Structure formats: C-alpha cells, structure tokens
C-alpha cells in the first residue's frame, strides 16, 4: 500500500506537467483552427462579392 502511495506521489508532478502541455497544445491547435476558419470565410466572401 505504501509503495503505491509513493508511486502516485512521484507521478503527480509528471502528470501535472503533461496536463499543462496538453492544455497549451490544445490552445495552439484551437487558435490555428480558428484562424483557418476565419481565412476560409474571408476567402468565400471575397470570391462571392
């Protein structure tokens, strides 16, 4: 039981770091997707007008 507790305590900073990396990656991907959608909408509007 103590071994599992120690393992979990050692692993928690690593999982916290991985969680932060996932969040920043998600933000970057989301921003890029939003920019691509905005550019696509602008292109459609420019071509149709």
Short mmCIF file of N, CA and C in Angstrom, two decimals:
data_model
loop_
_atom_site.label_atom_id
_atom_site.label_comp_id
_atom_site.label_asym_id
_atom_site.label_seq_id
_atom_site.Cartn_x
_atom_site.Cartn_y
_atom_site.Cartn_z
N UNK A 1 0.83 -1.20 0.00
CA UNK A 1 0.00 0.00 0.00
C UNK A 1 0.87 1.26 0.00
N UNK A 2 1.89 1.28 0.85
CA UNK A 2 2.78 2.45 0.90
C UNK A 2 3.51 2.63 -0.42
N UNK A 3 3.87 1.51 -1.05
CA UNK A 3 4.59 1.56 -2.33
C UNK A 3 3.73 2.26 -3.39
N UNK A 4 2.45 1.92 -3.43
CA UNK A 4 1.53 2.55 -4.39
C UNK A 4 1.39 4.04 -4.10
N UNK A 5 1.29 4.38 -2.82
CA UNK A 5 1.15 5.79 -2.43
C UNK A 5 2.39 6.59 -2.85
N UNK A 6 3.58 6.00 -2.62
CA UNK A 6 4.82 6.67 -3.01
C UNK A 6 4.87 6.85 -4.52
N UNK A 7 4.47 5.81 -5.25
CA UNK A 7 4.49 5.86 -6.71
C UNK A 7 3.55 6.97 -7.22
N UNK A 8 2.36 7.07 -6.61
CA UNK A 8 1.40 8.09 -7.01
C UNK A 8 1.93 9.48 -6.72
N UNK A 9 2.58 9.65 -5.59
CA UNK A 9 3.12 10.96 -5.23
C UNK A 9 4.26 11.35 -6.17
N UNK A 10 5.06 10.38 -6.58
CA UNK A 10 6.15 10.68 -7.50
C UNK A 10 5.62 11.01 -8.88
N UNK A 11 4.52 10.37 -9.24
CA UNK A 11 3.99 10.53 -10.59
C UNK A 11 3.18 11.84 -10.75
N UNK A 12 2.64 12.37 -9.66
CA UNK A 12 1.74 13.52 -9.78
C UNK A 12 2.38 14.76 -10.42
N UNK A 13 3.62 15.14 -10.12
CA UNK A 13 4.19 16.30 -10.82
C UNK A 13 4.33 16.05 -12.32
N UNK A 14 4.63 14.81 -12.69
CA UNK A 14 4.76 14.48 -14.11
C UNK A 14 3.42 14.61 -14.82
N UNK A 15 2.36 14.12 -14.19
CA UNK A 15 1.04 14.21 -14.82
C UNK A 15 0.58 15.66 -14.88
N UNK A 16 0.94 16.45 -13.86
CA UNK A 16 0.58 17.87 -13.88
C UNK A 16 1.27 18.57 -15.05
N UNK A 17 2.55 18.25 -15.25
CA UNK A 17 3.29 18.84 -16.37
C UNK A 17 2.69 18.41 -17.70
N UNK A 18 2.34 17.14 -17.82
CA UNK A 18 1.74 16.63 -19.05
C UNK A 18 0.40 17.30 -19.29
N UNK A 19 -0.37 17.52 -18.23
CA UNK A 19 -1.65 18.20 -18.36
C UNK A 19 -1.49 19.61 -18.88
N UNK A 20 -0.47 20.31 -18.38
CA UNK A 20 -0.22 21.68 -18.85
C UNK A 20 0.22 21.68 -20.30
N UNK A 21 1.03 20.71 -20.69
CA UNK A 21 1.47 20.62 -22.08
C UNK A 21 0.27 20.37 -22.98
N UNK A 22 -0.63 19.50 -22.55
CA UNK A 22 -1.83 19.22 -23.34
C UNK A 22 -2.68 20.47 -23.49
N UNK A 23 -2.79 21.25 -22.43
CA UNK A 23 -3.61 22.47 -22.47
C UNK A 23 -3.02 23.47 -23.46
N UNK A 24 -1.71 23.68 -23.39
CA UNK A 24 -1.09 24.65 -24.30
C UNK A 24 -1.18 24.17 -25.74
N UNK A 25 -1.01 22.86 -25.94
CA UNK A 25 -1.15 22.29 -27.28
C UNK A 25 -2.57 22.51 -27.81
N UNK A 26 -3.55 22.29 -26.95
CA UNK A 26 -4.94 22.47 -27.34
C UNK A 26 -5.22 23.92 -27.70
N UNK A 27 -4.65 24.85 -26.93
CA UNK A 27 -4.84 26.27 -27.23
C UNK A 27 -4.21 26.64 -28.57
N UNK A 28 -3.02 26.12 -28.84
CA UNK A 28 -2.36 26.42 -30.12
C UNK A 28 -3.17 25.85 -31.28
N UNK A 29 -3.59 24.61 -31.16
CA UNK A 29 -4.37 23.98 -32.22
C UNK A 29 -5.70 24.70 -32.42
N UNK A 30 -6.34 25.07 -31.33
CA UNK A 30 -7.61 25.80 -31.41
C UNK A 30 -7.45 27.15 -32.08
N UNK A 31 -6.38 27.86 -31.74
CA UNK A 31 -6.12 29.16 -32.36
C UNK A 31 -5.86 29.01 -33.84
N UNK A 32 -5.09 28.00 -34.21
CA UNK A 32 -4.80 27.77 -35.63
C UNK A 32 -6.07 27.40 -36.40
N UNK A 33 -6.92 26.59 -35.79
CA UNK A 33 -8.17 26.21 -36.45
C UNK A 33 -9.08 27.43 -36.62
N UNK A 34 -9.14 28.27 -35.59
CA UNK A 34 -9.96 29.48 -35.67
C UNK A 34 -9.45 30.39 -36.77
N UNK A 35 -8.14 30.52 -36.89
CA UNK A 35 -7.55 31.36 -37.94
C UNK A 35 -7.86 30.78 -39.32
N UNK A 36 -7.78 29.47 -39.45
CA UNK A 36 -8.07 28.83 -40.73
C UNK A 36 -9.53 29.02 -41.12
N UNK A 37 -10.43 28.89 -40.16
CA UNK A 37 -11.87 29.07 -40.44
C UNK A 37 -12.14 30.52 -40.84
N UNK A 38 -11.51 31.47 -40.14
CA UNK A 38 -11.69 32.89 -40.46
C UNK A 38 -11.15 33.19 -41.86
N UNK A 39 -10.01 32.63 -42.21
CA UNK A 39 -9.44 32.85 -43.54
C UNK A 39 -10.33 32.24 -44.62
N UNK A 40 -10.87 31.08 -44.34
CA UNK A 40 -11.76 30.41 -45.30
C UNK A 40 -13.03 31.23 -45.51
N UNK A 41 -13.59 31.74 -44.43
CA UNK A 41 -14.80 32.56 -44.52
C UNK A 41 -14.51 33.84 -45.30
N UNK A 42 -13.37 34.45 -45.03
CA UNK A 42 -12.97 35.68 -45.74
C UNK A 42 -12.79 35.40 -47.23
N UNK A 43 -12.19 34.26 -47.56
CA UNK A 43 -11.97 33.90 -48.96
C UNK A 43 -13.29 33.69 -49.68
N UNK A 44 -14.22 33.00 -49.07
CA UNK A 44 -15.54 32.77 -49.67
C UNK A 44 -16.25 34.11 -49.90
N UNK A 45 -16.17 34.99 -48.90
CA UNK A 45 -16.81 36.29 -49.02
C UNK A 45 -16.16 37.13 -50.12
N UNK A 46 -14.85 37.06 -50.21
CA UNK A 46 -14.13 37.84 -51.22
C UNK A 46 -14.44 37.33 -52.63
N UNK A 47 -14.57 36.02 -52.79
CA UNK A 47 -14.83 35.46 -54.10
C UNK A 47 -16.29 35.66 -54.53
N UNK A 48 -17.20 35.66 -53.57
CA UNK A 48 -18.61 35.77 -53.93
C UNK A 48 -19.01 37.24 -54.17
N UNK A 49 -18.24 38.16 -53.64
CA UNK A 49 -18.63 39.57 -53.75
C UNK A 49 -18.20 40.19 -54.97
#
